[in-house]
PDB file of C-alpha atoms and ligand atoms in Angstrom:
ATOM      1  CA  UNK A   1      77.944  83.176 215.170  1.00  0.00           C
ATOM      2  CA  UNK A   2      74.740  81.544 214.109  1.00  0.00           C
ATOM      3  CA  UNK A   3      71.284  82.062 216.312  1.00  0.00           C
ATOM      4  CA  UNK A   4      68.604  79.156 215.679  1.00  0.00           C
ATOM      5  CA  UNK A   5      65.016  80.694 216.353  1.00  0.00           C
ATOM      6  CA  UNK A   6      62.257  78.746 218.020  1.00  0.00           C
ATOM      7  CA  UNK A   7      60.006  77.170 215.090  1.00  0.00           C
ATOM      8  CA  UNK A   8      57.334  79.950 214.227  1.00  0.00           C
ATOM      9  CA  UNK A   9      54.553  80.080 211.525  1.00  0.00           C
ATOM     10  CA  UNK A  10      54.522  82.786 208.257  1.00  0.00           C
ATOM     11  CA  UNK A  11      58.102  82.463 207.499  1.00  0.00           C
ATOM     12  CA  UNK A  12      57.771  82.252 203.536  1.00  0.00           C
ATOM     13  CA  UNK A  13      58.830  85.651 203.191  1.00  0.00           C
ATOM     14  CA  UNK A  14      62.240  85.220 204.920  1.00  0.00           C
ATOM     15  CA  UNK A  15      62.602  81.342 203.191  1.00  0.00           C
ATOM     16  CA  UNK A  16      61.788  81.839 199.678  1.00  0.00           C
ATOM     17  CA  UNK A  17      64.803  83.567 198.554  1.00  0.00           C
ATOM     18  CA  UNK A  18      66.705  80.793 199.941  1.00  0.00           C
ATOM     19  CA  UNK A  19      64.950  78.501 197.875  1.00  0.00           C
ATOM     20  CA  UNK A  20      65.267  80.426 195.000  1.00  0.00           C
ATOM     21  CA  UNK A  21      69.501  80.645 195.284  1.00  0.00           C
ATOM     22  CA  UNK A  22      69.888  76.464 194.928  1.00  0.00           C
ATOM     23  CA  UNK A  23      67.931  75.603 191.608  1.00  0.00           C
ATOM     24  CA  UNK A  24      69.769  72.610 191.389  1.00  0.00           C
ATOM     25  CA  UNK A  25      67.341  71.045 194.144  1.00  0.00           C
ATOM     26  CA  UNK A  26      64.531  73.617 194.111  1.00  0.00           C
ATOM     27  CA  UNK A  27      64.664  74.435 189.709  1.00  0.00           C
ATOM     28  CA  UNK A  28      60.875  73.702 189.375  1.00  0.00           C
ATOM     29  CA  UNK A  29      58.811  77.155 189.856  1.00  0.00           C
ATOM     30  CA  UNK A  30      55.680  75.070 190.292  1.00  0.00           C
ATOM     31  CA  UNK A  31      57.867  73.086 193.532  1.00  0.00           C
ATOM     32  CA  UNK A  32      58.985  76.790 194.825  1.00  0.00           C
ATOM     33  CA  UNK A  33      54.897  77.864 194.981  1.00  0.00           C
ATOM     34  CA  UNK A  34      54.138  74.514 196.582  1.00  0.00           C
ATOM     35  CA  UNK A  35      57.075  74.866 199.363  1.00  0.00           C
ATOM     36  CA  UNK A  36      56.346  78.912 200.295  1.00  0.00           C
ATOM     37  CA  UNK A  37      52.423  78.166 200.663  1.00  0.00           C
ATOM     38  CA  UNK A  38      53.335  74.947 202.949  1.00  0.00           C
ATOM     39  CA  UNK A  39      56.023  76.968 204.794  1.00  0.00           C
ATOM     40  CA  UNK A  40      53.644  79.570 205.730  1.00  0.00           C
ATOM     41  CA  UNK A  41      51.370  77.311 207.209  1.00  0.00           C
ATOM     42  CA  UNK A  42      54.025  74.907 209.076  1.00  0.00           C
ATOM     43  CA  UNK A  43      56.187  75.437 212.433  1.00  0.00           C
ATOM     44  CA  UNK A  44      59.918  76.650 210.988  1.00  0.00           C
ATOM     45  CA  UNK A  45      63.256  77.180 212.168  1.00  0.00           C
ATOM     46  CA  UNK A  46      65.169  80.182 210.551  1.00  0.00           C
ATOM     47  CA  UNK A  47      69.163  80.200 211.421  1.00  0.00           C
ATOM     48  CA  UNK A  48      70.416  83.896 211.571  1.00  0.00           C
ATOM     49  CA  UNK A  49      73.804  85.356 210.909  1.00  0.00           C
ATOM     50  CA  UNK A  50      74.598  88.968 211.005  1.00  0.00           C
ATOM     51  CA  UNK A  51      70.624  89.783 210.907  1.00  0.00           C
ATOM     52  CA  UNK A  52      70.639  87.631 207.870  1.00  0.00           C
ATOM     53  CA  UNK A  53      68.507  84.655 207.194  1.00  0.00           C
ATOM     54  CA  UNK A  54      70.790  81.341 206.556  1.00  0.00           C
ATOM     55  CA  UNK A  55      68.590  78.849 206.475  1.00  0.00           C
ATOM     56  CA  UNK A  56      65.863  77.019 207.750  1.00  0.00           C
ATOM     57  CA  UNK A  57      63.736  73.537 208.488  1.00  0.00           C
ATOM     58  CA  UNK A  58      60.413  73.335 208.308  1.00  0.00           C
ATOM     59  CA  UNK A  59      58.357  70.538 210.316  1.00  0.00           C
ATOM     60  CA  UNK A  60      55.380  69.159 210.284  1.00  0.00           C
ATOM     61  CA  UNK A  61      54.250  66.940 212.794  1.00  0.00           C
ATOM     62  CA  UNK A  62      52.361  64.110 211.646  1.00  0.00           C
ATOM     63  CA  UNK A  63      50.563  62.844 214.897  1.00  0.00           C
ATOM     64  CA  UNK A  64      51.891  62.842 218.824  1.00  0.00           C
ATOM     65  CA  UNK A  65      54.631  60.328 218.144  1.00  0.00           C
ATOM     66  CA  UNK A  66      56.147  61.298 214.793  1.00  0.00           C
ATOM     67  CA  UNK A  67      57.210  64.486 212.986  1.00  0.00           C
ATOM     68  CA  UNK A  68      59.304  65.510 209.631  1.00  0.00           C
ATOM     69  CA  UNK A  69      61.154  67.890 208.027  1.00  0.00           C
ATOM     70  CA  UNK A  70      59.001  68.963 205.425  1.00  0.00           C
ATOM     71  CA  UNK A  71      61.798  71.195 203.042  1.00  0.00           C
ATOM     72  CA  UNK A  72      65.098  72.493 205.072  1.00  0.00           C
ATOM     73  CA  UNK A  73      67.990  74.344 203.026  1.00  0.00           C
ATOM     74  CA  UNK A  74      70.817  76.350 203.896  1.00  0.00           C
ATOM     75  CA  UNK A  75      72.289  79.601 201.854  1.00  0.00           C
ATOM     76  CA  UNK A  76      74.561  78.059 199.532  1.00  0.00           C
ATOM     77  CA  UNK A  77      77.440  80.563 200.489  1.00  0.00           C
ATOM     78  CA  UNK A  78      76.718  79.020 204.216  1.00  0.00           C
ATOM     79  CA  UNK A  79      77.165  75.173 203.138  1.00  0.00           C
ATOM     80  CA  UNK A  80      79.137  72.779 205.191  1.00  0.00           C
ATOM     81  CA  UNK A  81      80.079  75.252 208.232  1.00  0.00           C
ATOM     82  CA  UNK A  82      77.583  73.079 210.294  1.00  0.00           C
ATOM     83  CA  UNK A  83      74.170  75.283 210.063  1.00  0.00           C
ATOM     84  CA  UNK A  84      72.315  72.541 208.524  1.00  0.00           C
ATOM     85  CA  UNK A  85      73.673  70.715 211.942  1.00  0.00           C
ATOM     86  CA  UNK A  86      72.296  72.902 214.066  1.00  0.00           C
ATOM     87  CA  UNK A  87      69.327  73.343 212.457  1.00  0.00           C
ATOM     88  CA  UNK A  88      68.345  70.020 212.839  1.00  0.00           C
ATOM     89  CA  UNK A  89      69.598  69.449 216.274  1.00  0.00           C
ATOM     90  CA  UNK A  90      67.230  72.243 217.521  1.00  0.00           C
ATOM     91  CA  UNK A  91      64.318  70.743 215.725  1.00  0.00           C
ATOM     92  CA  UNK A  92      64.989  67.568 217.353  1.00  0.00           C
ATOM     93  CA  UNK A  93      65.176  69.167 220.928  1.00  0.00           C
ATOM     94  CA  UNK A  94      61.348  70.963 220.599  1.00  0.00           C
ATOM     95  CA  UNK A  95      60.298  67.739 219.620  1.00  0.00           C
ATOM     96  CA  UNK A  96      61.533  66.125 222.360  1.00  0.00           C
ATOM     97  CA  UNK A  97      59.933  68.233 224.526  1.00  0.00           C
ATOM     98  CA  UNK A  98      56.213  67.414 222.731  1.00  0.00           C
ATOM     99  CA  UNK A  99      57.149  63.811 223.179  1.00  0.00           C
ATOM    100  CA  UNK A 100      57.934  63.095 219.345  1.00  0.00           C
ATOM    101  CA  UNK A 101      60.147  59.583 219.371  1.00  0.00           C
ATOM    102  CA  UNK A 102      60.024  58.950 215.291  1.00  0.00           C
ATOM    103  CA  UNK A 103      61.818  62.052 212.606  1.00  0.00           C
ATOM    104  CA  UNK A 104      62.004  61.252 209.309  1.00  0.00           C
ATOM    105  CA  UNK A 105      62.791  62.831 206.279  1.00  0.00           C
ATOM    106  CA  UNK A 106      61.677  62.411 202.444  1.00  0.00           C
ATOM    107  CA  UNK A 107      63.974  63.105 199.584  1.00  0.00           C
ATOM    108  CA  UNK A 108      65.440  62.123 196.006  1.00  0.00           C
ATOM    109  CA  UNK A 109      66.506  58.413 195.834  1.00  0.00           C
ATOM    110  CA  UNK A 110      70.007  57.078 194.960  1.00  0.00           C
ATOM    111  CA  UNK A 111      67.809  55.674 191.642  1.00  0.00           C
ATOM    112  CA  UNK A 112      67.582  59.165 189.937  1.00  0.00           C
ATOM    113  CA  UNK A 113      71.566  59.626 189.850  1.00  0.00           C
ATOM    114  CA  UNK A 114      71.008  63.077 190.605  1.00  0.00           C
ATOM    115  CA  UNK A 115      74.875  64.440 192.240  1.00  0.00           C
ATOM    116  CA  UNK A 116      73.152  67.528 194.227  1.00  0.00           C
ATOM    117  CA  UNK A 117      70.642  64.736 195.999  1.00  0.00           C
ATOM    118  CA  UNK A 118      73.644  62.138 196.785  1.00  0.00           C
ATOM    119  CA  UNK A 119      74.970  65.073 199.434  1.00  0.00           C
ATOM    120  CA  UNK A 120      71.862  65.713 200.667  1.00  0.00           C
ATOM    121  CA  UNK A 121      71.479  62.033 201.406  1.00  0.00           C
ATOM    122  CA  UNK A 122      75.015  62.263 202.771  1.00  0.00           C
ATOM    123  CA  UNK A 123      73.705  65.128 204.964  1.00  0.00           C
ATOM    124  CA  UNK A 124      71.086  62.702 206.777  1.00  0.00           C
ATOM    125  CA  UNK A 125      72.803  60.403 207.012  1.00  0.00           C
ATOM    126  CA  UNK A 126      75.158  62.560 208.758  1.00  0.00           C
ATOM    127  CA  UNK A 127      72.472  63.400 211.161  1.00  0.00           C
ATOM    128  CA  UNK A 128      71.683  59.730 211.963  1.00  0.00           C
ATOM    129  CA  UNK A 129      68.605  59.565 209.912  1.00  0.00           C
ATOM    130  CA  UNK A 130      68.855  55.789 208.084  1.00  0.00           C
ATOM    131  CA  UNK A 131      67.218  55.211 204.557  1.00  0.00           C
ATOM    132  CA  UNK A 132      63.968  52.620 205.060  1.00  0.00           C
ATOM    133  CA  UNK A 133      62.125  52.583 201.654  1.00  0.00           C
ATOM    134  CA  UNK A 134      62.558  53.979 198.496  1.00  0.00           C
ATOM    135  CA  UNK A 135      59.267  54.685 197.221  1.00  0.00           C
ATOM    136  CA  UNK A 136      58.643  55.123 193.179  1.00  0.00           C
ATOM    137  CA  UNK A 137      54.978  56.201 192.535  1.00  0.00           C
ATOM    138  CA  UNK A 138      54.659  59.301 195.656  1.00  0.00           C
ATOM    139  CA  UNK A 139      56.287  61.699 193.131  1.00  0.00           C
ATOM    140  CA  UNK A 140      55.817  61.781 189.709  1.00  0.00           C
ATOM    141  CA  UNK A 141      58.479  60.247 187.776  1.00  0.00           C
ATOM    142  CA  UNK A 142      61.188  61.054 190.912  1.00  0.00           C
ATOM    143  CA  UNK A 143      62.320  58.363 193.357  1.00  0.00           C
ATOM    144  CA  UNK A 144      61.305  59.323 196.927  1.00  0.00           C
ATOM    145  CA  UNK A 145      63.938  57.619 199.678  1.00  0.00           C
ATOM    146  CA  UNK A 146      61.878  57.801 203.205  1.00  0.00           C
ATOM    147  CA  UNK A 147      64.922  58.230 206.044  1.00  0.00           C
ATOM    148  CA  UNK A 148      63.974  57.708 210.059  1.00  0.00           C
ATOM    149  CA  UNK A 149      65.561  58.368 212.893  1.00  0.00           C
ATOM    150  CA  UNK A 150      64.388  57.489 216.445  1.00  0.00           C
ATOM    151  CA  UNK A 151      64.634  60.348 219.121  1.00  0.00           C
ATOM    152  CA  UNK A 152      66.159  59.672 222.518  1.00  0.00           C
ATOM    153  CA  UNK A 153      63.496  60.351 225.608  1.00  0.00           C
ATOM    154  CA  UNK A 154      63.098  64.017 226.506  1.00  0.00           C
TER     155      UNK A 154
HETATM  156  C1  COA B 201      71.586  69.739 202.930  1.00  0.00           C
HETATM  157  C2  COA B 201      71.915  71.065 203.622  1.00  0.00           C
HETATM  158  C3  COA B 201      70.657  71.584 204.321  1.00  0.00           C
HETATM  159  C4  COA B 201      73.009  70.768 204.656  1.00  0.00           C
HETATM  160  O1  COA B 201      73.300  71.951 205.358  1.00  0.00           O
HETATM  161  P1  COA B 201      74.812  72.383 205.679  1.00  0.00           P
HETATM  162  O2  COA B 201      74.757  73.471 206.655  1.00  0.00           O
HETATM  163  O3  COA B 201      75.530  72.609 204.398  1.00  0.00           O
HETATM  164  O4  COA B 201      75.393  71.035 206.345  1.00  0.00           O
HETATM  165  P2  COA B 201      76.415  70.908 207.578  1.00  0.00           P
HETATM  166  O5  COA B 201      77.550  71.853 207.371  1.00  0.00           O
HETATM  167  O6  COA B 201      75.665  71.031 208.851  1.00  0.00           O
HETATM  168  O7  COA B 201      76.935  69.428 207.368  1.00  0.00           O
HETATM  169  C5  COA B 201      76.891  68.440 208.392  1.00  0.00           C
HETATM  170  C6  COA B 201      77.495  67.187 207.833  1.00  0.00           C
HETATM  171  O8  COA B 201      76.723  66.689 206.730  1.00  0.00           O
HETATM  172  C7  COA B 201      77.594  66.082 205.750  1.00  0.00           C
HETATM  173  N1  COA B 201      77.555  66.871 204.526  1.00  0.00           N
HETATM  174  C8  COA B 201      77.003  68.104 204.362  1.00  0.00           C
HETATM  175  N2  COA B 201      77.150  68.520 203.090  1.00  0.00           N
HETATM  176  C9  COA B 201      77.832  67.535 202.453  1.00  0.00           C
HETATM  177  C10 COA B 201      78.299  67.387 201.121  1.00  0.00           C
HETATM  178  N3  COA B 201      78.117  68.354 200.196  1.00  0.00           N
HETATM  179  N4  COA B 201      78.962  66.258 200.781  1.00  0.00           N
HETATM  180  C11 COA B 201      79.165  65.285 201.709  1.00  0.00           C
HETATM  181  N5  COA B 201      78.748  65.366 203.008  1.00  0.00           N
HETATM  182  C12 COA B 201      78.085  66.490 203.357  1.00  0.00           C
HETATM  183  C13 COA B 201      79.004  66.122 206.353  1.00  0.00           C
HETATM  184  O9  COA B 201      79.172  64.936 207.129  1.00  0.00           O
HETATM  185  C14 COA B 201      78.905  67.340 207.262  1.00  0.00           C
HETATM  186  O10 COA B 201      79.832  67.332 208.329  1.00  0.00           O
HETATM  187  P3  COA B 201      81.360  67.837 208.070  1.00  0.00           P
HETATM  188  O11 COA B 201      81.265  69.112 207.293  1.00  0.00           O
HETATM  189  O12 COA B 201      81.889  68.009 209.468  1.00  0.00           O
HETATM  190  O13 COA B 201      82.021  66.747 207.285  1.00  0.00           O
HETATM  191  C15 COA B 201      72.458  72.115 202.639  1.00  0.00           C
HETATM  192  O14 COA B 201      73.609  71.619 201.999  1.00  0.00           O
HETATM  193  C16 COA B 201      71.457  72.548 201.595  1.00  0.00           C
HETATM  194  O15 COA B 201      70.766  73.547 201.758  1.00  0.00           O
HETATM  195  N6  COA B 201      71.398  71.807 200.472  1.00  0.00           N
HETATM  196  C17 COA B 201      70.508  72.168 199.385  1.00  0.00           C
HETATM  197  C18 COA B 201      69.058  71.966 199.725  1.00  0.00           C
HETATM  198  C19 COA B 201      68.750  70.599 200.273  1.00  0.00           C
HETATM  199  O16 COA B 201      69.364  69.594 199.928  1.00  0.00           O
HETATM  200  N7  COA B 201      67.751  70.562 201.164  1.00  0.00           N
HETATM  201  C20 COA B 201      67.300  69.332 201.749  1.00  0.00           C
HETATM  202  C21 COA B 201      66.320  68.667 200.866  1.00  0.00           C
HETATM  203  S1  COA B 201      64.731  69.327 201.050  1.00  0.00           S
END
């Protein structure tokens, strides 16, 4: 039974060791510091099981009509039993609510061949976001694949 809290602020604490379990997407400590600081500061979604943390999405909105998730991961003992899902579909219902109509997401391109990225990207797509650009000089030296998805009316 999973529980999907209401996004809050100062969740670091309860993120990081998340994070810190899937170095084959977050391996870079410098990436980790980056993503706790941000987290802290941004409105996120923890999904609980048994009084344990399982994951979480973290979303920043960008201006009244578009929002994204900034970082989102699941415990890697947790994949593909549909928390990721959920974590996303409750995201999309608060922003429905604040009148967001445009979600999108950032992450690794199909250009850096990197297997951990292709199922994210699977992931998305799963969750109706659709790739628009690939973008090659936002990070350094990593392909960054912008996905959107438009939001039904509240
Ligand atoms: C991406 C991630 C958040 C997905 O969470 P999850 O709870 O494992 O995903 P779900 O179980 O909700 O999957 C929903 C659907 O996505 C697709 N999907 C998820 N993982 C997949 C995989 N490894 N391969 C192919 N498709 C996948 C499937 O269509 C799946 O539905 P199905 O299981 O009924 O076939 C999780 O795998 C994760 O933490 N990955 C590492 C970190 C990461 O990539 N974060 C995002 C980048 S910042």
């Amino acid at each position: 039974m999973i529980e999907i809290v209401e996004p809050q602020l100062d969740q670091a604490s309860l993120c990081e060791p998340i994070l810190l379990l899937l170095p084959g997407w977050f391996g870079i400590e410098s990436a980790i510091v980056h993503y706790v600081q941000e987290i802290d500061r941004l409105p996120t979604l923890l999904a609980w099981s048994q009084k344990q943390v399982v994951g979480f999405l973290a979303l920043k909105q960008h201006n009244e009509f578009a929002a994204e998730i900034y970082v989102m991961a699941v415990h890697p003992k947790s994949h593909r039993q549909g928390i990721g899902r959920q974590l996303v579909k409750v995201a999309e219902a608060e922003l429905r609510k604040l009148g967001v109509e445009y979600f999108q997401v950032k992450t690794l391109g199909s250009s850096s061949q990197d297997p951990n990225y292709a199922k994210t990207r699977k992931f998305y797509e799963s969750v109706g976001f659709k790739p628009l650009e690939e973008f090659l000089n936002l990070w350094e030296g990593n392909p960054c694949l912008q996905m959107v998805k438009k939001l039904p009316p509240y």
